[in-house]
Short mmCIF file of C-alpha atoms in Angstrom, two decimals:
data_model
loop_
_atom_site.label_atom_id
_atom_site.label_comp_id
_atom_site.label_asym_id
_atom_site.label_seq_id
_atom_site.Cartn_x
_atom_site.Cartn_y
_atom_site.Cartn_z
CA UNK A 23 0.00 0.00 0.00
CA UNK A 24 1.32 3.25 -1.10
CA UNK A 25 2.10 6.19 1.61
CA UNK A 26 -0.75 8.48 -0.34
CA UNK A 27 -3.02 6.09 -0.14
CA UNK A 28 -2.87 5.30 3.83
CA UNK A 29 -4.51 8.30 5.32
CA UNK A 30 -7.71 7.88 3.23
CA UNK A 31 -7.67 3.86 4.41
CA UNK A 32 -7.74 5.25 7.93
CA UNK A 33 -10.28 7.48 7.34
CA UNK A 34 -12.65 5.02 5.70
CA UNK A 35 -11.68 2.95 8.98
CA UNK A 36 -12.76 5.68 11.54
CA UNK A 37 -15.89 6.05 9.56
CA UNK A 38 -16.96 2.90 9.32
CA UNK A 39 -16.25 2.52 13.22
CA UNK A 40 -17.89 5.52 14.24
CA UNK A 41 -21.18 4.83 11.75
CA UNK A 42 -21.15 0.98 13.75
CA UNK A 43 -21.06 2.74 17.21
CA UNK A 44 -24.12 5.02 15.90
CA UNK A 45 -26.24 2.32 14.14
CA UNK A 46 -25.62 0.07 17.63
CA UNK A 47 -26.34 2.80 19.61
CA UNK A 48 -30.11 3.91 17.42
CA UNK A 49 -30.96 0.12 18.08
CA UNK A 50 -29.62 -0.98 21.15
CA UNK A 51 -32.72 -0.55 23.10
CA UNK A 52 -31.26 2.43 25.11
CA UNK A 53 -33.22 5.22 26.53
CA UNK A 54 -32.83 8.72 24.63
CA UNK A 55 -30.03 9.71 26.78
CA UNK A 56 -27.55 6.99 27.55
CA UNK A 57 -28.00 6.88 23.37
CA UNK A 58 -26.97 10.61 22.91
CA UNK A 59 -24.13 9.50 25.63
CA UNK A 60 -23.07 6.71 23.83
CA UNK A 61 -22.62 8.50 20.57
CA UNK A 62 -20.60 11.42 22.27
CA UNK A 63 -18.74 8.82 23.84
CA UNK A 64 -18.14 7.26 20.29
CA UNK A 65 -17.37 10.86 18.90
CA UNK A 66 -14.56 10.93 21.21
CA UNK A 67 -12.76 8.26 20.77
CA UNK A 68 -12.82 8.55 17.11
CA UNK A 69 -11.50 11.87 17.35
CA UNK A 70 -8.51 10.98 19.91
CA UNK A 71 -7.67 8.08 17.62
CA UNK A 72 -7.95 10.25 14.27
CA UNK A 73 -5.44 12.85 16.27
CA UNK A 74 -3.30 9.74 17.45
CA UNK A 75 -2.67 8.58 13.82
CA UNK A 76 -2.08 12.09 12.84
CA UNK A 77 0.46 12.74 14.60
CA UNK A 78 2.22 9.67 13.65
CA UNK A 79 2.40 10.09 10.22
CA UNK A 80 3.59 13.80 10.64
CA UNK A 81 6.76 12.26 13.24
CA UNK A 82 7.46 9.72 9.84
CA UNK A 83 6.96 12.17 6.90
CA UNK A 84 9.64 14.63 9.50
CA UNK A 85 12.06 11.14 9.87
CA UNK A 86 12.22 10.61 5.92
CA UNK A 87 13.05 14.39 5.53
CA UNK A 88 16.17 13.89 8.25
CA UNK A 89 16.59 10.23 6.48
CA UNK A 90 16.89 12.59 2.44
CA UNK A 91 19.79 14.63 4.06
CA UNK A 92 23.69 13.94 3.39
CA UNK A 93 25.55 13.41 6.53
CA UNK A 94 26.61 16.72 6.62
CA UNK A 95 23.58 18.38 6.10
CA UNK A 96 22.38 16.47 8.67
CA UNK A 97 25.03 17.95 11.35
CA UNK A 98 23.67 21.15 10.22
CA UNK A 99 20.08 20.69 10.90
CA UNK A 100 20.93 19.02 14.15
CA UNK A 101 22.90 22.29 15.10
CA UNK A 102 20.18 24.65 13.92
CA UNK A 103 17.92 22.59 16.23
CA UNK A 104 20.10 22.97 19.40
CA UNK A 105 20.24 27.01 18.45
CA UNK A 106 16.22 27.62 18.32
CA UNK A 107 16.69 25.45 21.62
CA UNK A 108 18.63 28.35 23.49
CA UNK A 109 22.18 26.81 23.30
CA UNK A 110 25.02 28.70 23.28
CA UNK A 111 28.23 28.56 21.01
CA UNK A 112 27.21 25.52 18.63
CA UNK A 113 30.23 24.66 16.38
CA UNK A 114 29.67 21.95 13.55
CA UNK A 115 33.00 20.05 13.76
CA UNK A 116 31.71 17.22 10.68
CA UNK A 117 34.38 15.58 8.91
CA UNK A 118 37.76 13.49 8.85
CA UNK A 119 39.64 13.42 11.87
CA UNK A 120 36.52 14.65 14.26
CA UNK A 121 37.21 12.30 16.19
CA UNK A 122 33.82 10.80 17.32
CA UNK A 123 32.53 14.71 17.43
CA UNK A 124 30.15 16.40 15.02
CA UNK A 125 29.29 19.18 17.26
CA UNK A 126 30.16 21.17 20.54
CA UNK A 127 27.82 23.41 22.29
CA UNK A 128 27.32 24.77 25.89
CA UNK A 129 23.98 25.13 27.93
CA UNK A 130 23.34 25.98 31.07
CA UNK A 131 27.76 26.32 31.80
CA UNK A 132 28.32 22.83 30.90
CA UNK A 133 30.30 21.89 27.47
CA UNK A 134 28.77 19.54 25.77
CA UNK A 135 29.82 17.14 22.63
CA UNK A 136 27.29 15.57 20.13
CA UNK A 137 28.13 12.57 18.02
CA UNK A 138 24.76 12.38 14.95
CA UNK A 139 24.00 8.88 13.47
CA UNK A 140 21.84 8.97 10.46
CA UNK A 141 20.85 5.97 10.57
CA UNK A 142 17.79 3.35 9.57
CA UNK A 143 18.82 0.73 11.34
CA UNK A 144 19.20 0.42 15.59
CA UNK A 145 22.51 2.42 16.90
CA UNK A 146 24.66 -0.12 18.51
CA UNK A 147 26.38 -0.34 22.01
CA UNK A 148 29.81 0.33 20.28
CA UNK A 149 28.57 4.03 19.59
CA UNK A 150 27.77 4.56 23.32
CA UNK A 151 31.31 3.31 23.88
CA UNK A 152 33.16 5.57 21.35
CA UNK A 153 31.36 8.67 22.54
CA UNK A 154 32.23 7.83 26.36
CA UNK A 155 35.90 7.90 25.45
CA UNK A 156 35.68 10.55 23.38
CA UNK A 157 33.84 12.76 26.41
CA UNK A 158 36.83 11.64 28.48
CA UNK A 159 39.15 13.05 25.71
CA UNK A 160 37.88 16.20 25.04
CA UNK A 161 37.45 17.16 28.59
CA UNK A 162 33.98 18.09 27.86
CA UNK A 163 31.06 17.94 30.53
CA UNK A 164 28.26 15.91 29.06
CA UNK A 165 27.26 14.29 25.40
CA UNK A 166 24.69 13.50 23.21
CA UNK A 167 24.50 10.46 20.64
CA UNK A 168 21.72 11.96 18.12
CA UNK A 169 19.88 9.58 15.89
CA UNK A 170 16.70 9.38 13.16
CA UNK A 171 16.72 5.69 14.07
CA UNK A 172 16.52 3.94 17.28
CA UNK A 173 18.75 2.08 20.22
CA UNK A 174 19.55 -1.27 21.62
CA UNK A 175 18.74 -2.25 24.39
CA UNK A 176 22.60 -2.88 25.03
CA UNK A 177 23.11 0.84 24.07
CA UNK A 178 20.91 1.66 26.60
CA UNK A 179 22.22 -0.24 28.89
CA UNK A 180 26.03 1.30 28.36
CA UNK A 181 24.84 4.45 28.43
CA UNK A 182 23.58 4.05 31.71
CA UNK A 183 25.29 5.97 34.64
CA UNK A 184 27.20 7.73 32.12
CA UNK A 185 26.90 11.67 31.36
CA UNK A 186 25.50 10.76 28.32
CA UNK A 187 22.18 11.47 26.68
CA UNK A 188 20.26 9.23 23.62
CA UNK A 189 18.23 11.11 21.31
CA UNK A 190 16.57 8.49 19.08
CA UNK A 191 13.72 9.63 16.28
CA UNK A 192 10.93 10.46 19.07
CA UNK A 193 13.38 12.13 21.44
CA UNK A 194 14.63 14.49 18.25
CA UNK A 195 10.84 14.88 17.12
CA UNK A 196 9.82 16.04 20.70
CA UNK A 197 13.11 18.75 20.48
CA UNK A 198 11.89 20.17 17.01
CA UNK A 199 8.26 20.88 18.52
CA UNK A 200 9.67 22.42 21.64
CA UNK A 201 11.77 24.34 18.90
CA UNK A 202 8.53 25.39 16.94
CA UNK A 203 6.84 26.33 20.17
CA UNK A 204 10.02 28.45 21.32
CA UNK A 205 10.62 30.45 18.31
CA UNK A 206 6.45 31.30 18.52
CA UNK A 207 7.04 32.44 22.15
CA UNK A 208 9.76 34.75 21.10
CA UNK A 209 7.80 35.88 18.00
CA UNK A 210 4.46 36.98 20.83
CA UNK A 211 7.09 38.62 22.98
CA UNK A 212 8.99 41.11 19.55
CA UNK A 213 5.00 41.88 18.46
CA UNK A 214 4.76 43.12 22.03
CA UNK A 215 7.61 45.19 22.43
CA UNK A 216 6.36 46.64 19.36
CA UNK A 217 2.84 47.44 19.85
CA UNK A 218 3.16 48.41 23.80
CA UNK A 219 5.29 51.61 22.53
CA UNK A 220 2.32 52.60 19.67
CA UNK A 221 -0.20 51.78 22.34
CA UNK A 222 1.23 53.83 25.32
CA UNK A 223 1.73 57.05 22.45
CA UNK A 224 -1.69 56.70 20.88
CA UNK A 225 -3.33 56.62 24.55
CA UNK A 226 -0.91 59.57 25.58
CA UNK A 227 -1.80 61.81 22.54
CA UNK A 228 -5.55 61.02 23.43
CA UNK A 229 -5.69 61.64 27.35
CA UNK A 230 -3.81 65.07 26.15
CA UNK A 231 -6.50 65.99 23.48
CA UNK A 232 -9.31 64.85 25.59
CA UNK A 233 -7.74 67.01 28.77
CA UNK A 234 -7.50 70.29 26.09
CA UNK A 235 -10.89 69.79 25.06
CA UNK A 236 -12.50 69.83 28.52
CA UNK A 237 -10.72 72.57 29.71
CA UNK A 238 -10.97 74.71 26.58
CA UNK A 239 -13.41 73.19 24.64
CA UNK A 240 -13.46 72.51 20.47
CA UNK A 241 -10.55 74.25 18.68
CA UNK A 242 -10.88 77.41 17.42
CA UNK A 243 -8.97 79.34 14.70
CA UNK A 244 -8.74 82.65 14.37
CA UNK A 245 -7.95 84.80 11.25
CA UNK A 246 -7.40 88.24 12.44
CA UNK A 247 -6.12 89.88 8.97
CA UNK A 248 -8.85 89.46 6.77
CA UNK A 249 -9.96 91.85 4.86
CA UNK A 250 -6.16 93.31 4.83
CA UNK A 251 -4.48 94.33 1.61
CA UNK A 252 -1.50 91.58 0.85
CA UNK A 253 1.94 92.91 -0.28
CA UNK A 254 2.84 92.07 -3.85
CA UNK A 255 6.30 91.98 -5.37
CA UNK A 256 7.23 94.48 -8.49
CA UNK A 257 7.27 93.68 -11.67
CA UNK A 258 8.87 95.71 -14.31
CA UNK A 259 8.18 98.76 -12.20
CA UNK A 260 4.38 97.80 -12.34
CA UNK A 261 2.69 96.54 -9.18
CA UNK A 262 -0.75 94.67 -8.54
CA UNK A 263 -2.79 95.08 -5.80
CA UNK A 264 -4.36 92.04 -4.37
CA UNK A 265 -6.97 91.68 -1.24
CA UNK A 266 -7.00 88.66 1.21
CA UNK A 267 -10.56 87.01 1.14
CA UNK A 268 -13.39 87.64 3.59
CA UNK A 269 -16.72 88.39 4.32
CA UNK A 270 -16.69 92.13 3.70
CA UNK A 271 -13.91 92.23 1.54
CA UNK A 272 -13.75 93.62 -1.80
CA UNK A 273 -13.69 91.68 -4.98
CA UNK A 274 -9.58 91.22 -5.64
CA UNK A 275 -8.76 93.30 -8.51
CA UNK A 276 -5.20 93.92 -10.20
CA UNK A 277 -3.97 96.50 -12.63
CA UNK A 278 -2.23 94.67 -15.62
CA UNK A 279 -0.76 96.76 -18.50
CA UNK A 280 -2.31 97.06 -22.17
CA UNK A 281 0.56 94.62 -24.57
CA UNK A 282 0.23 94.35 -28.20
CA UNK A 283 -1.35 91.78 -29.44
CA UNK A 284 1.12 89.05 -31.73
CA UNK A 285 0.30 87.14 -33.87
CA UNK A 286 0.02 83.87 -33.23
CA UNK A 287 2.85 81.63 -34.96
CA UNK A 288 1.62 78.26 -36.90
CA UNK A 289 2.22 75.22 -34.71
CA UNK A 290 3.35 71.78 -35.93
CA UNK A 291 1.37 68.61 -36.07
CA UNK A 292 2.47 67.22 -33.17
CA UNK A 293 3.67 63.18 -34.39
CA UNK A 294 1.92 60.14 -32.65
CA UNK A 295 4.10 58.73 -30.17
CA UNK A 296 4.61 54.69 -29.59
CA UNK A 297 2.65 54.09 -26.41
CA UNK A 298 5.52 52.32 -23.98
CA UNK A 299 4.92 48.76 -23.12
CA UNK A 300 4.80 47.76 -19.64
CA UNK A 301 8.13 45.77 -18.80
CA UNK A 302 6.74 42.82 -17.54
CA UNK A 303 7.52 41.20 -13.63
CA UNK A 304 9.23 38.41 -13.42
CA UNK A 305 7.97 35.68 -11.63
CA UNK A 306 10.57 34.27 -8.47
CA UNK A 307 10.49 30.62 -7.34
CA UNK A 308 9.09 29.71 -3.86
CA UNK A 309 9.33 26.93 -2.12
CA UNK A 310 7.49 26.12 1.19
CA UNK A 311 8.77 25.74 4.76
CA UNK A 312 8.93 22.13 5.91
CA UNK A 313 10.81 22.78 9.47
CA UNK A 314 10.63 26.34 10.80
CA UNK A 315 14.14 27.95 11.81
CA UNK A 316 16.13 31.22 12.02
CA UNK A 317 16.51 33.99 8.63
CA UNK A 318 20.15 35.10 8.99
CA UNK A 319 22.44 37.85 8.07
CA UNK A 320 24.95 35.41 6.44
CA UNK A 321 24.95 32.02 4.82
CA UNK A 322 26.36 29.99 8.59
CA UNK A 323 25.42 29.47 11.58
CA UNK A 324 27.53 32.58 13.23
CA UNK A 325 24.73 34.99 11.18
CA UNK A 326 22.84 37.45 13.02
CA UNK A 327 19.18 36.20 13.39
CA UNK A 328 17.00 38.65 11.53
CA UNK A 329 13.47 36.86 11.65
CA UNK A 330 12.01 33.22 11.62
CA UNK A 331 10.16 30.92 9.09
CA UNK A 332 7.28 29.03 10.25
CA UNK A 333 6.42 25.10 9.32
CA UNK A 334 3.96 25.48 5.77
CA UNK A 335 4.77 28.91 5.00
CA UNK A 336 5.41 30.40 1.44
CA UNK A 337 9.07 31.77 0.67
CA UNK A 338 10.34 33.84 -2.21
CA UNK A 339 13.89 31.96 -2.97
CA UNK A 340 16.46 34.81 -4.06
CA UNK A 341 19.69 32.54 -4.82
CA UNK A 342 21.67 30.16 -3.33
CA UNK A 343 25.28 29.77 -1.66
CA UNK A 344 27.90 28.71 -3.33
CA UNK A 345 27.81 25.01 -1.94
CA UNK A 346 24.34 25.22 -2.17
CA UNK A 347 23.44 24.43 1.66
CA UNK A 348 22.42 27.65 2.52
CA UNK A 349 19.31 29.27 -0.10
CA UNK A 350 18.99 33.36 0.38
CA UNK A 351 14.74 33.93 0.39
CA UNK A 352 12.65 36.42 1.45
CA UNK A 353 10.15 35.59 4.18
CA UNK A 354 6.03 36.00 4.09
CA UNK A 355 6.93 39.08 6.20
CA UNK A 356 9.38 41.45 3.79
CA UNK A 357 12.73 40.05 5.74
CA UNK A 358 15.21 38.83 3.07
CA UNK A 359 17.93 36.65 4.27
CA UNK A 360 19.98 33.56 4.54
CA UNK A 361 18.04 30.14 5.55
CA UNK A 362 19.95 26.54 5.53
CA UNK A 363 18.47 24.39 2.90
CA UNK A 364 16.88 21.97 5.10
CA UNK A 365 14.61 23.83 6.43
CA UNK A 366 13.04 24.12 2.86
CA UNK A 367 11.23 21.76 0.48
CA UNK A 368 13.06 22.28 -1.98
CA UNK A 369 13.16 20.67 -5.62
CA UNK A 370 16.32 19.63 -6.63
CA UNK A 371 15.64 20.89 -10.03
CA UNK A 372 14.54 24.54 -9.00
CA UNK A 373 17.77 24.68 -6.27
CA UNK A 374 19.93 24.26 -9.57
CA UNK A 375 18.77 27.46 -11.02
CA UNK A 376 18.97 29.52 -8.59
CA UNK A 377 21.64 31.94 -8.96
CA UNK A 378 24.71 31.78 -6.61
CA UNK A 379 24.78 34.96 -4.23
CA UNK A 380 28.89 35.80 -2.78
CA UNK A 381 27.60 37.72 0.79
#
């Protein structure tokens, strides 16, 4: 059965339960009440089940999307993860001679060292072991084997007592969401630092209109030189006279010399000019937002954060880096900057085009 055509199997399933609960509850004999009860009952459970399966296909569509990155894209997500999580100083470390560390961070004082395993299969006990040297090597204070798979039970086991931490695929599921739920926190908090100011001077100008208009009542504006005759510059030694407007007034008059008439000089046909043609807008590649994250000022993770994308928005992609990891867009709220690529569902085929942007 293909992965498309699951969630309307399910559905049918739910329906068909939920129409059997009904149809037993109509004929069961039951008074008019415990029926209505029984069917709200039903209601319920279909609806926590429903939410139940939900959420399970959402935590395996996010697992393939880890599962479609390289190995080093896959450091990178995991250290734009532990950034939206508050940590301080992540370094991505990837590559030969890393010896059993992909990434060093600090949080809450401690140093820590993170070891990521991109993996289908269960992470073994010989992992747990290499990373427990390795902590004793680099001096650090605690690490983290990070997984889209799961553990052994002998992993477990070895990790045990040890200042060491497993993040399997519902462990790094449960991080992203606390991720996604920090990074709309901090978004509340900026709208309020921004509307509290606009608030506090809209009241202000208000209270101070309202207090001039009980003490001195509706504005008033007085014009106290009508009627008076307004000074006119010279021209040519002749001078006009002209009167400011008002209810006695007199009608403005002016004094304008007698010229000679000319005569008039033909004109040409003026020539029919070529109407210009609207230069037409062209039309920038999106792409949506599969994992929300940070916009930055630069293409790495030492950019300054200028905004955030949000899971299932719409971005406008600008260009790309030059190794391509990092895709320059502008957000659904005006701020242009630098996202990594895996935040992005993004088509092979359209990331090729995209120009390459030198910050």
């Amino acid at each position: 059965m293909s992965s498309s055509s699951r969630p309307s199997t399910r559905t049918n399933l739910l329906t068909s339960l939920l129409s059997i609960l009904i149809v037993f509850s109509l004929f069961s004999g039951l008074s008019l009440w415990w029926t209505i009860s029984l069917i709200v009952s039903s209601l319920t459970i279909v609806f926590f089940i429903a939410r139940s399966l939900h959420h399970a296909r959402v935590q395996r569509l996010y697992r393939q999307q880890l599962l479609a990155l390289s190995p080093s894209e896959f450091e990178q997500r995991i250290a734009l993860l532990l950034e939206d999580l508050g940590w301080q100083n992540v370094v991505v470390r990837g590559g030969s001679g890393d010896r059993g560390v992909d990434i060093t961070a600090q949080r809450d004082g401690l140093r820590y060292i993170i070891q990521c395993k991109r993996y289908t299969k269960p992470v073994g006990p010989n992992y747990v072991r290499d990373l427990v040297g390795a902590l004793q090597i680099q001096q650090a204070d605690r690490a983290i084997l990070v997984t889209t798979s799961t553990f052994t039970d002998q992993s477990r086991l070895e990790a045990r007592g040890q200042a060491l931490e497993l993040w399997d695929h519902q462990v790094l599921w449960q991080r992203t969401k606390e991720a996604e739920q920090r990074r709309l926190t901090n978004q509340q908090r900026r709208k309020w630092s921004v509307a509290l100011p606009v608030a506090f001077a809209l009241g202000l100008n208000l209270v101070v209109a309202g207090i001039a208009f009980s003490i001195s009542g509706p504005p008033v504006i007085s014009i106290d030189r009508i009627g008076q005759p307004m000074p006119v510059r010279e021209t040519n030694g002749e001078s006009a006279t002209f009167w400011s407007l008002g209810a006695n007034s007199p009608t403005p008059q002016s004094t304008v010399p007698n010229r000679p008439s000319v005569t008039p000089r033909p004109t040409r046909t003026p020539q029919p000019t070529a109407t210009p043609q609207p230069t037409p807008t062209p039309v920038r590649p999106t792409a949506s937002v599969f994992n929300g994250g940070n916009v930055r000022a630069a293409p790495n993770l030492q950019g300054a954060v200028l905004d955030q994308i949000h899971a299932y928005e719409t971005v406008i992609l600008l260009g790309r880096s030059a190794d391509g990891v990092w895709i320059r867009i502008i957000n659904p709220r005006g701020q242009e900057g630098w996202v990594h690529r895996s935040l992005l569902t993004l088509d092979q085929a359209i990331a090729e085009t995209l120009p390459v942007i030198t910050p």
